[in-house]
Amino acid sequence: MCGDRWTPDRSAPERGAYDIGGERGAAPTPTTARPPTDPDGPTGRLATWLATTKLEEIPASVRERAAHLVLDGLGCALIGAQLPWSRTAVKAVLDLEGHGDVPVIGWGRTTSGPAAAVLGGTFIQGFELDDYFPSAPLHSAALVLPALLSTTSRVGGVSGGEFLRATVLGCEVGPRVGLALNGPEMLARGWHSGSVFGTHAAAAASGVLRGLDAAAFEDALGLAATQSAGLMAAQYEAMSKRMHHGFASRNGFYAAGLAQAGYTGIKRVFERPYGGFLSTFGEGHDPDAAQIALGLGETWNTEKITVKIHAAMGGLHPAIDAALALTADRTLTAEDVESIRIEVPSVIYHHGWWVPECPLTTIGSQMNIGYATAVALLDGQVRPEQFTPARLNADDVWQLIGRTEVREVNEPHDPSWEQPGYNTRLTIALRGGDLRTQALNQPHGGLDDPLTNAEIRAKYRALTAQVIDADRSAEIERIVLDLEGQADLDRLVDLLAAPARGALD
């Protein structure tokens, strides 16, 4: 022993003593279960929990919700696979990576595992319809599912139960790292928060399927942390915003694979005072390392993940819901509206508002609270059809945007806003003197009003009806909602791999 720090037993097999080979086969298992360097620290406690948590230790309600999150993510992937910007991504990535043995969702083609993870995350994020975690902003399905599907194709022999366990553990890790980093602060400072702390979610999920022990999980977390990145200025016009979570998913996939092969990562990555994950990314906003392992196995973040019903950035959903509520009794035209005022807290203001200029890109419109509120008021919905070129350039939409004022408000307007949340107030002045106001702290789908599993199934069916045939959609749904009964996932992979239609064609 060196002080009270654990040092490896040099008589034990080295990290590389796995039967990793190069062939597709059963997930390898370490010959000796080794502890992390500091089992009592936050990194060590998380690594140990990942290595030892069994499926039956996860509550049934969490497993059921996780299966529905998988279904929602796959529905988003299928509708996102053949979008115009996704086609550009596929051409570019396959030109760079070439062929491989891992299917590309919705394309009938294969590529390398890392490339498939990049594209899968890009598809799931393709139309701003995927899940998010409000208090530590990230999109779990876009991080976890692509890494898992690539890992499944590489290691083979993965049961549905193992896939579900890996999904839950990945969904638990991402929010924990984000909470430790005070994730909304990251967003306010211009980081794309989910791709910064999403690498850990993907690494954890992939590592479960690879059978990592606690020491290897520590390496995987360290390798994931050093690959974290993402700039939020991509939201204005860059296609790359769609790919950020795909990059993070790929990086987590790499981290787990490298760790399994014995390639070491940063030890105690969440505790390091110099060059550690929290000390570096959290500079200036008081990161809290205790959040990493707080309530492991007792508090389940998976049940707190928000599922979207609107095709827009999550922070805009309360304004959209407010617009729909204010117009439930009538249909509006641009001529009916004299002015629009939207009041939001700092994070949403900086993330979701700038004065847009026509023409606005699809990604810009889906991130801009002025555009999203305008089409909600005029069309009564915010779905893919609100982001066609014709609608993006429509005169009535731009008339409303020109009458919109967005205010950054840091003080709550009423006692109900003393709790943290979205704290959005929408006021519309109609011609003739009618003034309508609606304030919301949470959208439908948020913690106070979550989508039911039945609503998630309905969303999946509505999305997939646009891009694949009904029998294929139903079979995917059947398999996903019965993951624990699936001996392997070959059928699901085949169903996902077949070509899909373009949602905007």
PDB file of N, CA, C and O in Angstrom, residues 27-28 49-51 53 148 151 161-170 202-212 217 256:
ATOM      1  N   ALA A  27     -19.853 -10.801 -24.960  1.00  0.00           N
ATOM      2  CA  ALA A  27     -19.140  -9.732 -24.271  1.00  0.00           C
ATOM      3  C   ALA A  27     -18.102 -10.330 -23.332  1.00  0.00           C
ATOM      4  O   ALA A  27     -18.408 -11.211 -22.530  1.00  0.00           O
ATOM      5  N   PRO A  28     -16.823  -9.890 -23.407  1.00  0.00           N
ATOM      6  CA  PRO A  28     -15.779 -10.455 -22.569  1.00  0.00           C
ATOM      7  C   PRO A  28     -15.964 -10.067 -21.106  1.00  0.00           C
ATOM      8  O   PRO A  28     -16.551  -9.037 -20.799  1.00  0.00           O
ATOM      9  N   TRP A  49     -20.575   0.982  -8.704  1.00  0.00           N
ATOM     10  CA  TRP A  49     -22.016   0.792  -8.904  1.00  0.00           C
ATOM     11  C   TRP A  49     -22.309   0.319 -10.325  1.00  0.00           C
ATOM     12  O   TRP A  49     -23.125  -0.589 -10.524  1.00  0.00           O
ATOM     13  N   LEU A  50     -21.640   0.883 -11.299  1.00  0.00           N
ATOM     14  CA  LEU A  50     -21.848   0.464 -12.681  1.00  0.00           C
ATOM     15  C   LEU A  50     -21.450  -0.995 -12.888  1.00  0.00           C
ATOM     16  O   LEU A  50     -22.092  -1.729 -13.644  1.00  0.00           O
ATOM     17  N   ALA A  51     -20.386  -1.406 -12.227  1.00  0.00           N
ATOM     18  CA  ALA A  51     -19.868  -2.762 -12.415  1.00  0.00           C
ATOM     19  C   ALA A  51     -20.692  -3.820 -11.694  1.00  0.00           C
ATOM     20  O   ALA A  51     -20.642  -5.003 -12.065  1.00  0.00           O
ATOM     21  N   THR A  53     -24.223  -3.406 -10.415  1.00  0.00           N
ATOM     22  CA  THR A  53     -25.682  -3.311 -10.376  1.00  0.00           C
ATOM     23  C   THR A  53     -26.315  -4.310 -11.332  1.00  0.00           C
ATOM     24  O   THR A  53     -25.994  -4.346 -12.524  1.00  0.00           O
ATOM     25  N   LEU A 148     -24.905   1.958 -27.576  1.00  0.00           N
ATOM     26  CA  LEU A 148     -25.342   0.591 -27.279  1.00  0.00           C
ATOM     27  C   LEU A 148     -25.545  -0.232 -28.542  1.00  0.00           C
ATOM     28  O   LEU A 148     -25.175  -1.415 -28.590  1.00  0.00           O
ATOM     29  N   THR A 151     -22.186  -1.112 -29.884  1.00  0.00           N
ATOM     30  CA  THR A 151     -21.556  -2.125 -29.027  1.00  0.00           C
ATOM     31  C   THR A 151     -22.217  -3.478 -29.230  1.00  0.00           C
ATOM     32  O   THR A 151     -21.536  -4.519 -29.310  1.00  0.00           O
ATOM     33  N   GLY A 161     -32.400  -8.006 -21.947  1.00  0.00           N
ATOM     34  CA  GLY A 161     -32.266  -7.603 -20.555  1.00  0.00           C
ATOM     35  C   GLY A 161     -30.979  -6.848 -20.299  1.00  0.00           C
ATOM     36  O   GLY A 161     -30.963  -5.847 -19.563  1.00  0.00           O
ATOM     37  N   GLU A 162     -29.880  -7.305 -20.889  1.00  0.00           N
ATOM     38  CA  GLU A 162     -28.603  -6.606 -20.733  1.00  0.00           C
ATOM     39  C   GLU A 162     -28.649  -5.239 -21.397  1.00  0.00           C
ATOM     40  O   GLU A 162     -28.114  -4.257 -20.878  1.00  0.00           O
ATOM     41  N   PHE A 163     -29.293  -5.168 -22.545  1.00  0.00           N
ATOM     42  CA  PHE A 163     -29.449  -3.889 -23.239  1.00  0.00           C
ATOM     43  C   PHE A 163     -30.247  -2.913 -22.374  1.00  0.00           C
ATOM     44  O   PHE A 163     -29.901  -1.733 -22.267  1.00  0.00           O
ATOM     45  N   LEU A 164     -31.314  -3.409 -21.748  1.00  0.00           N
ATOM     46  CA  LEU A 164     -32.134  -2.561 -20.900  1.00  0.00           C
ATOM     47  C   LEU A 164     -31.353  -2.098 -19.676  1.00  0.00           C
ATOM     48  O   LEU A 164     -31.432  -0.923 -19.274  1.00  0.00           O
ATOM     49  N   ARG A 165     -30.596  -3.007 -19.047  1.00  0.00           N
ATOM     50  CA  ARG A 165     -29.769  -2.632 -17.890  1.00  0.00           C
ATOM     51  C   ARG A 165     -28.773  -1.547 -18.280  1.00  0.00           C
ATOM     52  O   ARG A 165     -28.594  -0.552 -17.565  1.00  0.00           O
ATOM     53  N   ALA A 166     -28.129  -1.719 -19.418  1.00  0.00           N
ATOM     54  CA  ALA A 166     -27.155  -0.736 -19.873  1.00  0.00           C
ATOM     55  C   ALA A 166     -27.822   0.609 -20.168  1.00  0.00           C
ATOM     56  O   ALA A 166     -27.247   1.670 -19.902  1.00  0.00           O
ATOM     57  N   THR A 167     -29.035   0.559 -20.710  1.00  0.00           N
ATOM     58  CA  THR A 167     -29.769   1.797 -20.982  1.00  0.00           C
ATOM     59  C   THR A 167     -30.023   2.564 -19.696  1.00  0.00           C
ATOM     60  O   THR A 167     -29.774   3.779 -19.608  1.00  0.00           O
ATOM     61  N   VAL A 168     -30.525   1.873 -18.679  1.00  0.00           N
ATOM     62  CA  VAL A 168     -30.825   2.537 -17.410  1.00  0.00           C
ATOM     63  C   VAL A 168     -29.558   3.127 -16.801  1.00  0.00           C
ATOM     64  O   VAL A 168     -29.540   4.298 -16.371  1.00  0.00           O
ATOM     65  N   LEU A 169     -28.475   2.356 -16.753  1.00  0.00           N
ATOM     66  CA  LEU A 169     -27.262   2.852 -16.109  1.00  0.00           C
ATOM     67  C   LEU A 169     -26.692   4.039 -16.872  1.00  0.00           C
ATOM     68  O   LEU A 169     -26.183   4.991 -16.276  1.00  0.00           O
ATOM     69  N   GLY A 170     -26.768   4.017 -18.196  1.00  0.00           N
ATOM     70  CA  GLY A 170     -26.337   5.169 -18.971  1.00  0.00           C
ATOM     71  C   GLY A 170     -27.202   6.390 -18.700  1.00  0.00           C
ATOM     72  O   GLY A 170     -26.697   7.511 -18.558  1.00  0.00           O
ATOM     73  N   ALA A 202     -22.643   7.638 -22.420  1.00  0.00           N
ATOM     74  CA  ALA A 202     -22.382   6.657 -23.474  1.00  0.00           C
ATOM     75  C   ALA A 202     -21.330   5.650 -23.043  1.00  0.00           C
ATOM     76  O   ALA A 202     -21.450   4.451 -23.325  1.00  0.00           O
ATOM     77  N   ALA A 203     -20.281   6.116 -22.371  1.00  0.00           N
ATOM     78  CA  ALA A 203     -19.226   5.204 -21.908  1.00  0.00           C
ATOM     79  C   ALA A 203     -19.773   4.216 -20.890  1.00  0.00           C
ATOM     80  O   ALA A 203     -19.431   3.018 -20.913  1.00  0.00           O
ATOM     81  N   ALA A 204     -20.613   4.699 -19.969  1.00  0.00           N
ATOM     82  CA  ALA A 204     -21.188   3.807 -18.958  1.00  0.00           C
ATOM     83  C   ALA A 204     -22.049   2.735 -19.611  1.00  0.00           C
ATOM     84  O   ALA A 204     -21.936   1.542 -19.292  1.00  0.00           O
ATOM     85  N   ALA A 205     -22.917   3.143 -20.537  1.00  0.00           N
ATOM     86  CA  ALA A 205     -23.807   2.185 -21.193  1.00  0.00           C
ATOM     87  C   ALA A 205     -23.010   1.152 -21.982  1.00  0.00           C
ATOM     88  O   ALA A 205     -23.244  -0.067 -21.858  1.00  0.00           O
ATOM     89  N   SER A 206     -22.076   1.603 -22.797  1.00  0.00           N
ATOM     90  CA  SER A 206     -21.257   0.677 -23.586  1.00  0.00           C
ATOM     91  C   SER A 206     -20.441  -0.228 -22.680  1.00  0.00           C
ATOM     92  O   SER A 206     -20.284  -1.428 -22.950  1.00  0.00           O
ATOM     93  N   GLY A 207     -19.925   0.326 -21.598  1.00  0.00           N
ATOM     94  CA  GLY A 207     -19.121  -0.468 -20.668  1.00  0.00           C
ATOM     95  C   GLY A 207     -19.890  -1.591 -20.016  1.00  0.00           C
ATOM     96  O   GLY A 207     -19.328  -2.657 -19.727  1.00  0.00           O
ATOM     97  N   VAL A 208     -21.188  -1.386 -19.785  1.00  0.00           N
ATOM     98  CA  VAL A 208     -22.018  -2.456 -19.220  1.00  0.00           C
ATOM     99  C   VAL A 208     -22.049  -3.647 -20.170  1.00  0.00           C
ATOM    100  O   VAL A 208     -21.865  -4.800 -19.753  1.00  0.00           O
ATOM    101  N   LEU A 209     -22.269  -3.395 -21.461  1.00  0.00           N
ATOM    102  CA  LEU A 209     -22.323  -4.496 -22.423  1.00  0.00           C
ATOM    103  C   LEU A 209     -20.962  -5.149 -22.604  1.00  0.00           C
ATOM    104  O   LEU A 209     -20.886  -6.325 -22.997  1.00  0.00           O
ATOM    105  N   ARG A 210     -19.909  -4.435 -22.340  1.00  0.00           N
ATOM    106  CA  ARG A 210     -18.556  -4.985 -22.475  1.00  0.00           C
ATOM    107  C   ARG A 210     -18.084  -5.691 -21.203  1.00  0.00           C
ATOM    108  O   ARG A 210     -16.981  -6.232 -21.172  1.00  0.00           O
ATOM    109  N   GLY A 211     -18.900  -5.680 -20.168  1.00  0.00           N
ATOM    110  CA  GLY A 211     -18.566  -6.400 -18.952  1.00  0.00           C
ATOM    111  C   GLY A 211     -17.404  -5.810 -18.181  1.00  0.00           C
ATOM    112  O   GLY A 211     -16.622  -6.552 -17.563  1.00  0.00           O
ATOM    113  N   LEU A 212     -17.241  -4.485 -18.183  1.00  0.00           N
ATOM    114  CA  LEU A 212     -16.131  -3.859 -17.473  1.00  0.00           C
ATOM    115  C   LEU A 212     -16.247  -4.064 -15.971  1.00  0.00           C
ATOM    116  O   LEU A 212     -17.344  -4.055 -15.410  1.00  0.00           O
ATOM    117  N   PHE A 217     -14.162   0.613 -15.505  1.00  0.00           N
ATOM    118  CA  PHE A 217     -15.132   1.706 -15.573  1.00  0.00           C
ATOM    119  C   PHE A 217     -14.484   3.035 -15.169  1.00  0.00           C
ATOM    120  O   PHE A 217     -14.792   4.081 -15.754  1.00  0.00           O
ATOM    121  N   ALA A 256     -15.189   3.179 -23.660  1.00  0.00           N
ATOM    122  CA  ALA A 256     -15.427   1.851 -23.096  1.00  0.00           C
ATOM    123  C   ALA A 256     -14.572   0.796 -23.788  1.00  0.00           C
ATOM    124  O   ALA A 256     -14.011  -0.096 -23.146  1.00  0.00           O
TER     125      ALA A 256
END
